[in-house]
Amino acid sequence: MFKFKSANKRIVLEDYSYDYPYSYRRKKSSFKRLLCLTLVTLLLSGIAWYSVQADTADDARHSSALSRINEVQAGQLLLQSDLEQRYQTAELKNSKVHFSINGMLANVALEQSFNNSSGDWVEGVYVFPLPDTAAVYSMRIKIGDRVIVGSIKEKQAAKKIYLAAKQAGKKAGLVEQQRPNLFTAKVANIPPDTTVQLLLQYTQTVNYQQGKFSLRFPMTITPRFLPGLPLRAASSESAQLQREVALANQALTLESGLGWGFNTDVVSDGALITPWLNPKASDAGQLINPISISADIDMGMPLKEIASAYHDITVSKQQGRYQLQLSAGQVSMAQDFELSWQALPGQQPQAALFVETIEGEHEQAQDYALLMLMPSQQQAAAANIAREVIYILDTSGSMAGVSIRQARASLIMALSRLRPQDYFNVIEFNSQAYPMHRQAVAASANNVQLAIKQVQNMEARGGTNMQPALQMALQQSDDQRGVRQVVFITDGAVGNEADLFKTIHKHLAASRLFTVGIGSAPNSYFMRKAAQFGRGSFTHIGSVNEVQPKMAALFQQLENPVLTGITITWPKAVVVEQYPEKIPDLYQGQPLLIKVAAKQLQGELLVQGYNGGELWQQSLILKHKAQHSGVAKLWAREKIAQLLDEVISGRDEAAVKPEVVAVAVAHQLLSPYTSFVAVEDVASRPSPQGLVPMAVLNARPKGQAGQSFAYPNTATRSQQSFYLGLLLLLLAAVVYGLSLKRREQRL
């Protein structure tokens, strides 16, 4: 480098290569060091990023078909070869469901057919939803012209029977309960080019609230969020090897369900509750998993407004009975079917008793009864009582699309109903929880308007990490600000339901939890049970058009007195076993529903409670003539539910399990500890022939945005570690650069 000096036109040439000032040479050296550090930082960041991507790819390797699944056409199955992880398509033909409704009881027959159009012998695997209160009591499987009938066995015993039949080449079927509203069906040794029919029967109670009867039939599944870290082998390579060995041993479908999810340290059965969804949208003009729906209704009284909220139906009447079917004949199984009807004015039932008598072989006959009583409740007596209302809004990725619009509209309407004497707060959550205020604030016009503006800008993203939001909402403030109510707006798409129920049970205190289910296929089991443990109520909103009427009905419950301290005095000498044992509080428009078992149910009973602080009572004469099939199974289903609730409340599961098994086997019901298993007598599959696992695709819920990733961002810590490491590297570079600058300034 050279420098020119001008003095009286005299030019001096100076060579800086040897006598360059030390401070300038130091600056040049420092710049080089900083440049090198920056390049090293970028290099390390690239290596870290590549490691994260490789780790993520390995974690999901067992579901590597995700990139190929988009090629599957609507209404088809997946055929998986043993070791190559390649799939062929097989047709899912159709489904049929018929509801036979008699008073408060609905007996339901479900038939689902699929076709193995491949040239292989296959094992079919299908994860499907049913109502979470359904008492499933019958299972038959028709394979070609063979029909095999299932029976209830203890769960592990049923698995052993099924595996033995599968390995022996016999046609066999197994139906297991993963959640009260989620089931897995497996059919082994399906011959090539053969149609399979799965036939299930269940009974359920008709819902009755606000003078309206209704029932819902779930038709698909919203993908569940799986919190926690995946339980897998020490390395991804060994994990993949284990899966290939499992495939070779034909044990894969029993333990993994061919789902996209891993088992985690929080959700131990994650792989069993994460069925594949068809990537095609159901509203694209093509039927996906077509179903036909029909029903007949006999309420013993004239009806009006028989309607379906989300599907067009055709209704006819013959001899006092109503028949209905889908106007289109078939629809996609992409949105829950909801049917509702009302009695004519002045015909609304105030009390009803449905009895089924079961004759014992060596014992006296047993009466089982379903009792419905509609209390006459006061209105508006609590209108001036101050409330502290905490709203929880789910903005996770599963809410993207129509659901988030429904949720925002519901919350904005709720905020608009607040009164000046109320206090409120809003907690938004996805992967984390974000309270709008540190604690509840006064519901002034300004505070409410600011909250509404923030809600209008909320978008769906991230995971469904409910735990922090629930704990935050249930945390009691030091100041008593009136009746404390928590309104939880979500699709309930989680796999750790039991942990969340325990959180509610532990932290509820004086609060009341009300759940609002959003979307075309919410997790109704979580929504209903969370409201039960929260001593509140559950509301489902399946379209934007329902926001106003259904939220208004919820406000009626929030703003009016609750019937509390309810007790039943049964006739003398009548020993009953009733469920629920402790009768829950009743909100405006809710009936009292009790399932009872007794040797002889007759006489007069007395129901008492407190309505707005005043004693309320009502008597009822127990008279019955007609028999109603299914009541005994509903009683058994309710007893099983209460036993399982005791586990949430702290009772040892090991003590509860044998009691549940005894009830389920006696009444031939599916439960968490019992399964249906069916096996043909002779082997069908030639011994040299291998068996290919086959998984059924569920339809994507209507209106739900397509999910980019099968796993929640919080499933592993690799991304967090990457970004933290990158931040530390950049911070180190900045600190080093500043330290060099200070050195230079001192020189």
XYZ file of C-alpha atoms in Angstrom:
747
model
C 0.000 0.000 0.000
C 1.239 3.528 -0.819
C 0.543 7.049 0.416
C 1.074 10.246 -1.568
C 2.085 13.494 0.183
C 2.070 16.800 -1.580
C 4.421 19.582 -0.368
C 5.424 22.291 -2.850
C 4.537 19.942 -5.703
C 6.923 17.401 -4.160
C 5.529 13.837 -4.128
C 6.809 11.434 -1.506
C 6.176 7.688 -1.976
C 5.959 5.764 1.309
C 5.983 1.976 1.493
C 3.771 0.790 4.454
C 4.745 -2.848 4.202
C 7.423 -2.589 6.894
C 6.985 0.603 8.880
C 3.111 0.584 8.937
C 2.008 1.942 12.351
C 1.298 -0.850 14.844
C -2.243 0.337 15.706
C -3.314 0.233 12.056
C -1.849 -3.214 11.572
C -3.728 -4.308 14.730
C -7.018 -2.996 13.318
C -6.444 -4.929 10.141
C -5.678 -8.104 12.105
C -8.775 -7.624 14.317
C -10.980 -7.254 11.274
C -9.616 -10.507 9.881
C -10.272 -12.285 13.186
C -13.836 -10.960 13.326
C -14.396 -12.039 9.735
C -13.081 -15.518 10.505
C -15.289 -15.764 13.620
C -18.329 -14.759 11.574
C -17.544 -17.399 8.952
C -17.064 -20.037 11.662
C -20.372 -19.000 13.256
C -22.186 -19.369 9.952
C -20.507 -22.728 9.335
C -21.482 -24.041 12.785
C -25.017 -22.723 12.301
C -25.254 -24.593 9.015
C -24.021 -27.792 10.639
C -26.506 -27.348 13.501
C -29.364 -26.701 11.075
C -28.469 -29.785 9.047
C -28.366 -31.868 12.248
C -31.810 -30.626 13.254
C -33.233 -31.507 9.854
C -31.634 -34.947 9.963
C -32.938 -35.537 13.497
C -36.427 -34.456 12.492
C -36.324 -36.716 9.447
C -35.207 -39.659 11.573
C -37.914 -38.997 14.150
C -40.541 -39.183 11.422
C -38.952 -42.012 9.439
C -41.558 -44.500 10.616
C -44.118 -42.327 8.814
C -41.986 -41.699 5.748
C -45.044 -42.336 3.626
C -46.192 -38.799 4.425
C -44.588 -37.524 1.221
C -46.268 -40.290 -0.789
C -49.632 -40.169 0.930
C -50.649 -37.135 -1.140
C -50.843 -39.460 -4.132
C -53.643 -41.490 -2.529
C -57.046 -40.750 -4.032
C -60.155 -39.929 -2.016
C -61.932 -42.760 -0.233
C -59.087 -45.247 -0.328
C -57.018 -47.430 1.981
C -53.272 -47.827 2.244
C -51.526 -51.119 1.570
C -48.073 -51.331 3.089
C -45.491 -53.871 1.977
C -43.569 -55.612 4.708
C -40.188 -53.898 4.564
C -40.102 -51.462 1.657
C -42.512 -48.973 3.285
C -44.423 -48.643 -0.011
C -48.170 -48.361 -0.306
C -50.844 -49.493 -2.728
C -54.399 -48.187 -2.715
C -57.487 -50.156 -1.784
C -61.029 -48.869 -2.030
C -63.038 -47.779 1.006
C -66.493 -48.487 -0.355
C -69.092 -46.937 1.942
C -70.615 -46.713 5.397
C -74.191 -46.888 6.655
C -75.630 -45.803 9.992
C -79.221 -46.138 11.212
C -80.625 -44.581 14.397
C -83.666 -46.173 16.038
C -84.807 -43.538 18.551
C -87.392 -44.374 21.202
C -87.916 -41.642 23.773
C -84.586 -40.867 25.453
C -82.886 -43.968 24.012
C -81.150 -44.409 20.671
C -80.085 -47.836 19.402
C -77.611 -47.449 16.554
C -76.407 -49.859 13.855
C -73.192 -48.941 12.021
C -71.881 -50.791 8.968
C -68.571 -49.910 7.308
C -67.321 -51.669 4.169
C -63.952 -51.662 2.464
C -62.443 -53.660 -0.339
C -59.048 -55.334 -0.608
C -58.507 -54.918 -4.337
C -54.844 -55.961 -4.160
C -53.422 -59.377 -4.885
C -52.130 -59.752 -1.311
C -53.540 -61.223 1.861
C -53.852 -58.216 4.143
C -54.551 -57.105 7.684
C -56.860 -54.081 7.788
C -56.439 -51.400 10.463
C -59.046 -48.700 10.978
C -59.155 -46.018 13.695
C -62.619 -44.472 13.912
C -64.721 -42.271 16.221
C -67.996 -43.003 18.015
C -69.991 -40.956 20.552
C -68.069 -40.848 23.836
C -71.152 -42.001 25.797
C -71.916 -44.945 23.483
C -72.332 -48.390 25.030
C -70.894 -50.640 22.272
C -72.396 -54.103 22.742
C -72.159 -56.000 19.443
C -69.503 -56.630 16.787
C -69.737 -58.778 13.667
C -67.359 -59.039 10.727
C -68.339 -60.262 7.281
C -65.421 -61.281 5.052
C -66.687 -62.402 1.681
C -69.490 -64.834 2.531
C -68.181 -65.656 6.018
C -69.617 -63.956 9.125
C -67.767 -64.136 12.438
C -69.349 -62.853 15.653
C -67.324 -61.103 18.329
C -67.451 -61.548 22.078
C -66.045 -59.434 24.901
C -62.809 -60.595 26.521
C -60.304 -58.969 28.846
C -58.094 -56.778 26.636
C -54.818 -58.703 26.845
C -56.602 -62.037 26.492
C -58.394 -60.736 23.388
C -55.054 -59.647 21.891
C -53.552 -63.098 22.420
C -56.550 -64.785 20.789
C -56.357 -62.421 17.823
C -52.587 -62.822 17.348
C -52.815 -66.604 17.506
C -55.575 -66.638 14.879
C -53.679 -64.171 12.709
C -50.522 -66.268 12.720
C -52.525 -69.440 12.079
C -54.033 -67.923 8.926
C -57.578 -67.701 10.329
C -59.877 -64.794 9.581
C -60.124 -62.752 12.774
C -61.257 -59.379 14.035
C -60.371 -57.230 17.040
C -62.030 -53.982 18.181
C -60.355 -51.995 20.970
C -61.189 -48.762 22.768
C -58.360 -46.199 22.776
C -60.526 -43.409 24.187
C -64.263 -43.402 25.007
C -64.772 -41.742 21.598
C -61.938 -43.401 19.637
C -61.688 -47.058 18.621
C -59.415 -49.316 16.566
C -60.658 -52.194 14.414
C -58.268 -54.810 13.031
C -59.226 -57.550 10.584
C -56.627 -60.235 9.814
C -56.238 -62.517 6.808
C -58.416 -60.691 4.280
C -58.113 -62.543 0.949
C -57.271 -60.729 -2.295
C -60.183 -59.043 -4.106
C -62.508 -59.389 -1.112
C -64.965 -57.010 0.539
C -64.993 -56.704 4.333
C -67.900 -55.392 6.401
C -67.533 -54.295 10.020
C -70.898 -54.185 11.805
C -71.183 -52.526 15.217
C -74.183 -51.825 17.427
C -74.369 -49.434 20.332
C -76.903 -47.603 22.454
C -76.767 -44.041 23.749
C -78.890 -41.521 25.623
C -80.566 -38.763 23.646
C -79.453 -35.304 24.749
C -82.182 -32.948 26.037
C -81.461 -29.298 26.847
C -83.305 -26.000 26.509
C -86.412 -27.888 25.344
C -84.593 -29.498 22.396
C -83.695 -33.161 21.816
C -80.504 -33.953 19.921
C -77.801 -36.505 19.208
C -74.455 -36.335 17.442
C -72.626 -38.923 15.378
C -68.880 -38.226 14.899
C -67.605 -39.017 11.413
C -63.899 -38.110 11.428
C -61.056 -37.088 13.714
C -59.205 -33.826 14.237
C -55.463 -34.670 14.582
C -54.520 -34.774 18.239
C -51.573 -32.864 19.694
C -49.068 -35.174 21.426
C -47.130 -33.315 24.134
C -43.922 -34.721 25.534
C -40.824 -36.350 24.059
C -41.085 -39.374 21.728
C -40.360 -42.748 23.301
C -38.000 -44.350 20.826
C -34.753 -46.265 20.710
C -31.456 -44.573 21.544
C -30.769 -43.850 17.877
C -32.998 -43.262 14.894
C -31.306 -46.053 12.964
C -32.087 -48.612 15.665
C -35.643 -47.265 15.917
C -36.133 -47.870 12.196
C -34.596 -51.326 12.495
C -36.984 -52.202 15.324
C -39.951 -51.170 13.192
C -38.742 -53.325 10.298
C -38.322 -56.289 12.628
C -41.813 -55.662 13.987
C -43.163 -55.649 10.446
C -41.427 -58.919 9.694
C -42.899 -60.420 12.876
C -46.405 -59.186 11.971
C -46.712 -57.343 15.315
C -46.752 -53.788 13.984
C -50.462 -53.197 13.761
C -51.187 -54.249 17.332
C -48.848 -51.743 18.920
C -48.553 -48.853 16.471
C -51.886 -48.749 14.684
C -50.037 -47.497 11.581
C -50.563 -43.956 12.896
C -48.378 -40.955 12.109
C -47.554 -40.227 15.758
C -44.968 -41.530 18.194
C -45.747 -42.688 21.704
C -44.421 -39.996 24.051
C -43.545 -39.751 27.723
C -46.878 -37.928 28.238
C -49.109 -39.781 25.736
C -48.007 -43.406 25.894
C -50.386 -44.529 23.124
C -49.776 -41.692 20.666
C -49.285 -44.059 17.720
C -52.724 -45.579 18.310
C -54.716 -42.316 18.306
C -53.191 -40.600 15.263
C -54.763 -42.129 12.145
C -53.846 -40.819 8.722
C -56.121 -38.226 7.130
C -56.877 -38.005 3.439
C -55.036 -34.903 2.157
C -57.889 -33.977 -0.175
C -60.412 -31.468 1.158
C -63.922 -32.877 1.518
C -65.476 -29.818 -0.115
C -63.530 -30.331 -3.361
C -66.559 -31.876 -5.076
C -65.635 -35.533 -4.520
C -67.087 -37.774 -1.801
C -64.463 -38.906 0.707
C -65.431 -41.936 2.808
C -69.092 -41.840 1.660
C -71.816 -42.597 4.208
C -75.602 -42.934 4.110
C -77.601 -41.949 7.217
C -81.165 -42.869 8.188
C -83.267 -42.734 11.345
C -86.703 -43.417 12.739
C -88.023 -41.484 15.744
C -90.811 -42.550 18.116
C -91.229 -40.060 20.967
C -94.848 -40.911 21.755
C -95.869 -37.305 21.024
C -96.081 -34.974 18.017
C -92.841 -33.259 17.008
C -91.754 -30.149 15.155
C -88.538 -28.867 13.605
C -86.784 -32.169 12.938
C -83.545 -30.875 11.456
C -79.866 -31.572 10.859
C -77.511 -28.684 11.551
C -74.890 -29.528 8.913
C -76.557 -31.906 6.423
C -79.762 -31.700 4.379
C -82.329 -34.364 5.325
C -85.727 -35.529 4.071
C -88.376 -36.286 6.737
C -91.616 -38.275 6.449
C -94.239 -39.407 8.985
C -96.122 -42.707 9.204
C -98.433 -43.789 12.054
C -96.936 -41.401 14.574
C -93.339 -42.326 13.746
C -90.920 -40.109 11.862
C -88.453 -41.391 9.268
C -85.573 -39.454 7.797
C -82.634 -39.889 5.465
C -80.013 -37.760 3.777
C -81.420 -35.752 0.895
C -78.257 -36.395 -1.127
C -78.259 -40.133 -0.382
C -74.599 -40.044 0.672
C -72.181 -37.443 2.046
C -68.482 -37.372 2.907
C -67.543 -38.368 6.443
C -65.907 -34.977 6.998
C -68.225 -33.338 9.538
C -70.115 -34.678 12.539
C -73.801 -35.419 11.930
C -76.129 -33.667 14.377
C -79.872 -34.359 14.516
C -82.303 -32.306 16.617
C -86.044 -32.174 17.166
C -88.587 -30.497 19.463
C -91.988 -31.289 20.910
C -94.937 -29.085 20.061
C -95.577 -26.161 22.464
C -97.111 -27.428 25.678
C -95.963 -31.010 24.952
C -92.460 -30.733 26.424
C -91.802 -33.631 28.825
C -91.345 -32.818 32.510
C -90.508 -36.379 33.594
C -89.870 -39.736 31.937
C -88.981 -43.243 33.102
C -87.526 -45.971 30.851
C -87.118 -49.464 32.328
C -85.568 -52.730 31.170
C -85.972 -55.893 33.246
C -83.266 -58.551 32.979
C -84.225 -62.036 34.139
C -81.508 -63.817 36.104
C -80.857 -67.548 35.841
C -80.661 -68.113 39.594
C -81.495 -64.688 40.998
C -84.476 -62.384 41.163
C -85.077 -60.259 38.076
C -83.218 -56.938 38.030
C -84.780 -53.646 36.958
C -82.618 -51.094 35.173
C -84.032 -47.607 34.731
C -83.256 -44.299 33.066
C -84.939 -41.448 34.922
C -85.335 -38.002 33.345
C -86.764 -35.110 35.363
C -86.923 -31.470 34.219
C -86.877 -29.101 37.220
C -88.802 -25.830 37.055
C -86.004 -23.313 37.595
C -86.084 -19.612 38.387
C -84.725 -17.118 35.909
C -82.823 -13.847 36.233
C -82.614 -14.071 40.030
C -78.828 -13.778 39.844
C -78.722 -11.080 37.164
C -76.987 -8.511 39.384
C -74.386 -10.818 40.906
C -70.849 -9.794 39.901
C -68.765 -12.365 38.028
C -65.096 -12.911 37.295
C -64.952 -14.549 33.866
C -61.718 -15.965 32.428
C -61.859 -16.772 28.714
C -59.378 -19.299 27.267
C -59.008 -19.219 23.468
C -57.264 -22.018 21.555
C -55.245 -20.557 18.640
C -53.245 -23.705 17.844
C -52.635 -24.975 14.320
C -55.568 -27.429 14.405
C -57.895 -24.415 14.709
C -56.759 -22.980 11.354
C -59.472 -22.351 8.789
C -63.153 -22.090 9.681
C -62.588 -23.060 13.339
C -60.593 -19.962 14.292
C -63.266 -17.729 12.760
C -65.946 -19.495 14.807
C -63.800 -19.196 17.934
C -63.139 -15.475 17.475
C -66.816 -14.783 16.828
C -67.792 -16.735 19.959
C -65.310 -14.898 22.171
C -66.229 -11.469 20.795
C -69.890 -12.177 21.522
C -69.011 -13.333 25.044
C -66.987 -10.178 25.710
C -69.865 -8.044 24.457
C -72.176 -9.592 27.084
C -70.026 -8.519 30.033
C -71.579 -6.049 32.481
C -69.863 -3.128 34.255
C -69.816 -4.998 37.586
C -67.959 -7.961 36.031
C -64.213 -8.625 35.818
C -62.560 -10.530 32.981
C -59.341 -11.727 31.394
C -58.456 -13.481 28.122
C -55.799 -16.199 27.854
C -54.705 -17.132 24.339
C -52.751 -20.368 23.976
C -51.055 -22.505 21.361
C -47.554 -23.810 22.105
C -47.519 -21.359 25.036
C -50.093 -19.390 27.031
C -50.453 -15.606 26.642
C -52.653 -13.771 29.170
C -54.056 -10.446 27.999
C -53.686 -9.016 31.540
C -51.704 -10.108 34.585
C -55.010 -10.526 36.413
C -58.692 -9.955 35.725
C -59.634 -6.336 34.993
C -62.900 -4.442 35.283
C -65.277 -4.899 32.339
C -65.324 -1.210 31.483
C -66.342 -0.193 27.964
C -62.741 0.737 27.151
C -61.254 -2.535 28.466
C -63.822 -4.610 26.601
C -63.245 -2.768 23.305
C -59.468 -3.158 23.604
C -59.920 -6.881 24.242
C -62.198 -7.268 21.220
C -59.618 -5.574 18.984
C -56.914 -7.963 20.159
C -59.149 -10.997 19.650
C -59.928 -9.906 16.078
C -56.204 -10.159 15.240
C -55.612 -13.617 16.735
C -54.535 -16.301 14.241
C -54.077 -20.078 14.481
C -50.528 -21.403 14.779
C -48.361 -23.725 16.876
C -49.183 -26.691 19.110
C -52.124 -27.357 21.438
C -50.365 -27.076 24.800
C -53.379 -26.738 27.117
C -51.775 -27.410 30.482
C -50.243 -23.946 31.145
C -53.402 -22.137 30.009
C -55.639 -24.240 32.256
C -53.401 -23.785 35.286
C -53.231 -20.044 34.655
C -57.013 -19.738 34.297
C -57.787 -21.783 37.411
C -55.329 -19.875 39.587
C -57.383 -18.056 42.188
C -56.852 -14.321 42.719
C -56.448 -12.859 46.196
C -59.470 -10.594 45.774
C -62.940 -12.131 45.776
C -64.699 -10.619 42.764
C -67.893 -12.638 42.631
C -68.789 -15.927 40.975
C -65.714 -17.243 39.140
C -66.363 -18.776 35.714
C -63.871 -20.087 33.134
C -65.031 -20.346 29.500
C -62.749 -22.618 27.444
C -63.060 -22.288 23.625
C -61.189 -25.074 21.766
C -61.462 -28.065 19.429
C -60.061 -30.315 22.163
C -57.476 -31.844 19.801
C -55.192 -33.321 22.473
C -54.025 -36.804 23.371
C -53.297 -36.196 27.079
C -56.915 -35.905 28.227
C -56.401 -37.735 31.530
C -53.594 -35.386 32.641
C -55.766 -32.363 31.867
C -58.705 -33.814 33.815
C -56.404 -34.262 36.808
C -55.320 -30.620 36.505
C -58.943 -29.466 36.505
C -59.823 -31.705 39.454
C -56.816 -30.470 41.446
C -57.039 -26.721 40.762
C -60.765 -26.047 40.251
C -61.546 -24.853 43.805
C -64.523 -22.445 43.600
C -64.311 -21.913 39.831
C -66.725 -23.359 37.266
C -65.419 -24.509 33.874
C -67.586 -24.245 30.748
C -66.285 -25.725 27.496
C -67.192 -24.574 23.982
C -66.304 -27.141 21.309
C -65.356 -25.579 17.979
C -65.128 -27.082 14.500
C -66.571 -29.832 12.337
C -65.030 -32.712 14.332
C -64.046 -31.629 17.876
C -62.875 -34.027 20.581
C -66.248 -34.172 22.348
C -64.965 -36.638 24.942
C -62.484 -34.083 26.245
C -64.980 -31.212 26.034
C -67.773 -33.009 27.893
C -65.557 -34.589 30.538
C -63.613 -31.377 31.204
C -66.926 -29.610 31.816
C -67.987 -32.436 34.135
C -64.831 -32.200 36.260
C -65.151 -28.409 36.059
C -68.761 -28.507 37.347
C -69.908 -26.607 34.270
C -71.486 -27.451 30.904
C -70.446 -28.250 27.335
C -71.583 -26.398 24.183
C -70.725 -27.420 20.619
C -70.537 -24.897 17.764
C -70.106 -26.470 14.338
C -70.680 -23.457 12.083
C -70.493 -19.667 12.235
C -74.294 -19.533 11.958
C -74.580 -21.285 15.333
C -72.469 -18.793 17.266
C -75.312 -16.446 18.203
C -77.989 -18.967 19.332
C -75.649 -21.393 21.091
C -73.604 -18.732 22.872
C -76.873 -17.067 23.935
C -77.965 -20.383 25.479
C -74.618 -20.602 27.285
C -75.082 -17.062 28.646
C -78.449 -18.154 30.046
C -76.590 -20.786 32.048
C -73.850 -18.386 33.148
C -76.225 -15.619 34.210
C -78.969 -17.607 35.989
C -79.108 -19.571 39.261
C -77.816 -23.117 39.515
C -79.801 -25.966 41.081
C -77.386 -27.291 43.722
C -77.301 -29.822 46.538
C -79.565 -32.258 44.681
C -80.573 -35.429 46.546
C -82.957 -38.300 45.758
C -84.959 -40.133 48.416
C -85.979 -43.534 47.062
C -89.010 -45.516 48.280
C -88.522 -47.497 51.472
C -87.346 -51.081 51.057
C -86.012 -50.290 47.565
C -82.238 -50.758 47.404
C -80.816 -48.953 44.394
C -77.411 -48.564 42.750
C -77.560 -45.201 40.975
C -75.127 -43.397 38.687
C -73.873 -40.829 38.993
C -73.747 -41.419 42.748
C -73.237 -37.709 43.466
C -75.729 -35.745 41.401
C -74.114 -32.779 39.618
C -75.466 -29.245 39.724
C -78.013 -28.397 37.037
C -77.877 -25.253 34.910
C -80.755 -23.487 33.215
C -82.489 -25.838 30.777
C -80.671 -29.010 31.909
C -82.626 -32.130 32.986
C -81.805 -34.499 35.817
C -80.625 -37.809 34.290
C -80.068 -40.837 36.532
C -79.337 -44.490 35.674
C -80.550 -46.945 38.335
C -80.430 -50.672 39.101
C -82.822 -52.204 41.658
C -84.476 -55.549 42.364
C -87.939 -54.041 42.116
C -88.398 -50.407 41.163
C -91.742 -49.098 42.377
C -93.228 -46.512 44.728
C -92.692 -42.754 45.029
C -89.377 -40.913 45.024
C -88.585 -37.383 46.189
C -86.035 -35.073 44.553
C -84.780 -32.028 46.475
C -82.300 -29.239 45.834
C -81.603 -25.528 46.222
C -82.446 -23.056 43.480
C -81.035 -19.577 44.078
C -80.799 -20.348 47.791
C -84.412 -21.519 48.060
C -85.463 -25.121 48.710
C -86.913 -26.897 45.672
C -88.507 -30.338 45.645
C -90.480 -32.566 43.311
C -91.971 -36.057 43.675
C -92.477 -38.750 41.045
C -94.481 -41.987 41.032
C -92.448 -44.880 39.613
C -94.796 -46.560 37.155
C -93.704 -48.423 34.059
C -95.265 -50.840 31.629
C -93.243 -50.951 28.419
C -89.766 -52.458 28.220
C -86.958 -50.441 26.636
C -84.019 -52.415 25.292
C -80.599 -50.955 26.047
C -81.254 -49.379 29.449
C -79.214 -52.038 31.285
C -76.220 -51.423 29.035
C -76.494 -47.655 29.552
C -76.473 -48.232 33.318
C -73.370 -50.434 32.995
C -71.685 -47.842 30.754
C -72.372 -45.140 33.349
C -70.969 -47.313 36.148
C -67.785 -47.920 34.142
C -67.440 -44.172 33.521
C -67.715 -43.421 37.231
C -65.121 -46.068 38.116
C -62.705 -44.521 35.604
C -63.395 -41.060 37.048
C -62.211 -42.380 40.404
C -58.770 -42.949 38.850
C -58.653 -39.255 37.888
C -59.622 -38.389 41.463
C -56.703 -40.397 42.851
C -57.843 -44.006 43.280
C -55.336 -46.702 42.298
C -55.985 -47.902 38.742
C -54.968 -51.437 39.707
C -57.942 -51.551 42.079
C -60.359 -50.082 39.534
C -59.445 -52.319 36.576
C -60.947 -55.636 37.826
C -64.183 -53.865 38.743
C -64.451 -52.385 35.246
C -63.675 -55.746 33.622
C -66.359 -57.491 35.687
C -69.070 -55.010 34.650
C -67.971 -54.902 30.999
C -67.837 -58.697 30.619
C -71.194 -59.171 32.368
C -72.889 -56.715 30.003
C -70.664 -57.462 26.952
C -69.419 -53.885 26.563
C -66.258 -52.361 25.127
C -64.131 -50.548 27.700
C -60.484 -49.511 28.214
C -59.836 -52.986 29.658
C -62.057 -55.179 27.454
C -62.170 -55.768 23.686
C -64.274 -57.531 21.087
C -62.540 -60.469 19.407
C -63.898 -62.752 16.682
C -62.180 -65.763 15.064
C -63.298 -68.206 12.368
C -62.959 -71.910 13.018
C -60.643 -72.914 10.165
C -57.567 -71.388 8.555
C -57.991 -69.566 5.237
C -54.605 -68.108 4.330
C -52.099 -70.518 2.762
C -49.128 -70.829 5.106
C -46.449 -69.593 2.632
C -48.389 -66.384 1.975
C -47.238 -63.295 3.881
C -49.625 -60.786 5.445
C -49.571 -57.101 4.471
C -50.782 -54.409 6.906
C -53.419 -52.037 5.535
C -54.507 -48.719 7.092
C -57.722 -46.803 6.466
C -57.609 -43.067 5.751
C -60.026 -40.823 7.638
C -61.467 -37.760 5.914
C -59.966 -34.376 6.754
C -62.465 -32.409 8.912
C -64.493 -29.997 6.806
C -63.181 -26.437 6.809
C -59.894 -27.357 8.502
C -56.714 -26.066 6.906
C -54.254 -28.739 5.791
C -51.571 -29.467 8.372
C -47.986 -28.984 7.192
C -46.434 -31.323 9.741
C -47.675 -34.457 11.423
C -45.859 -33.659 14.657
C -46.299 -30.624 16.914
C -43.373 -28.250 17.094
C -43.031 -29.054 20.775
C -42.720 -32.808 20.254
C -38.912 -32.652 20.375
C -36.408 -30.088 21.627
C -34.228 -30.074 18.502
C -35.588 -26.824 17.092
C -35.353 -25.053 20.446
C -31.785 -26.289 20.871
C -30.853 -25.131 17.370
C -32.188 -21.619 17.808
C -30.683 -21.306 21.284
C -27.294 -22.446 19.993
C -27.456 -20.040 17.066
C -28.344 -17.180 19.388
C -25.414 -17.983 21.677
C -22.992 -18.124 18.722
C -24.135 -14.757 17.410
C -23.972 -13.281 20.906
C -20.407 -14.576 21.264
C -19.462 -12.927 17.967
C -20.920 -9.592 19.080
C -19.174 -9.722 22.466
C -15.886 -10.606 20.812
C -16.261 -7.757 18.331
C -16.985 -5.258 21.113
C -14.000 -6.440 23.122
C -11.725 -5.905 20.105
C -13.108 -2.425 19.632
C -12.361 -1.527 23.269
C -8.796 -2.803 22.882
C -8.264 -0.692 19.814
C -9.609 2.374 21.587
C -7.086 1.880 24.397
C -4.203 1.663 21.936
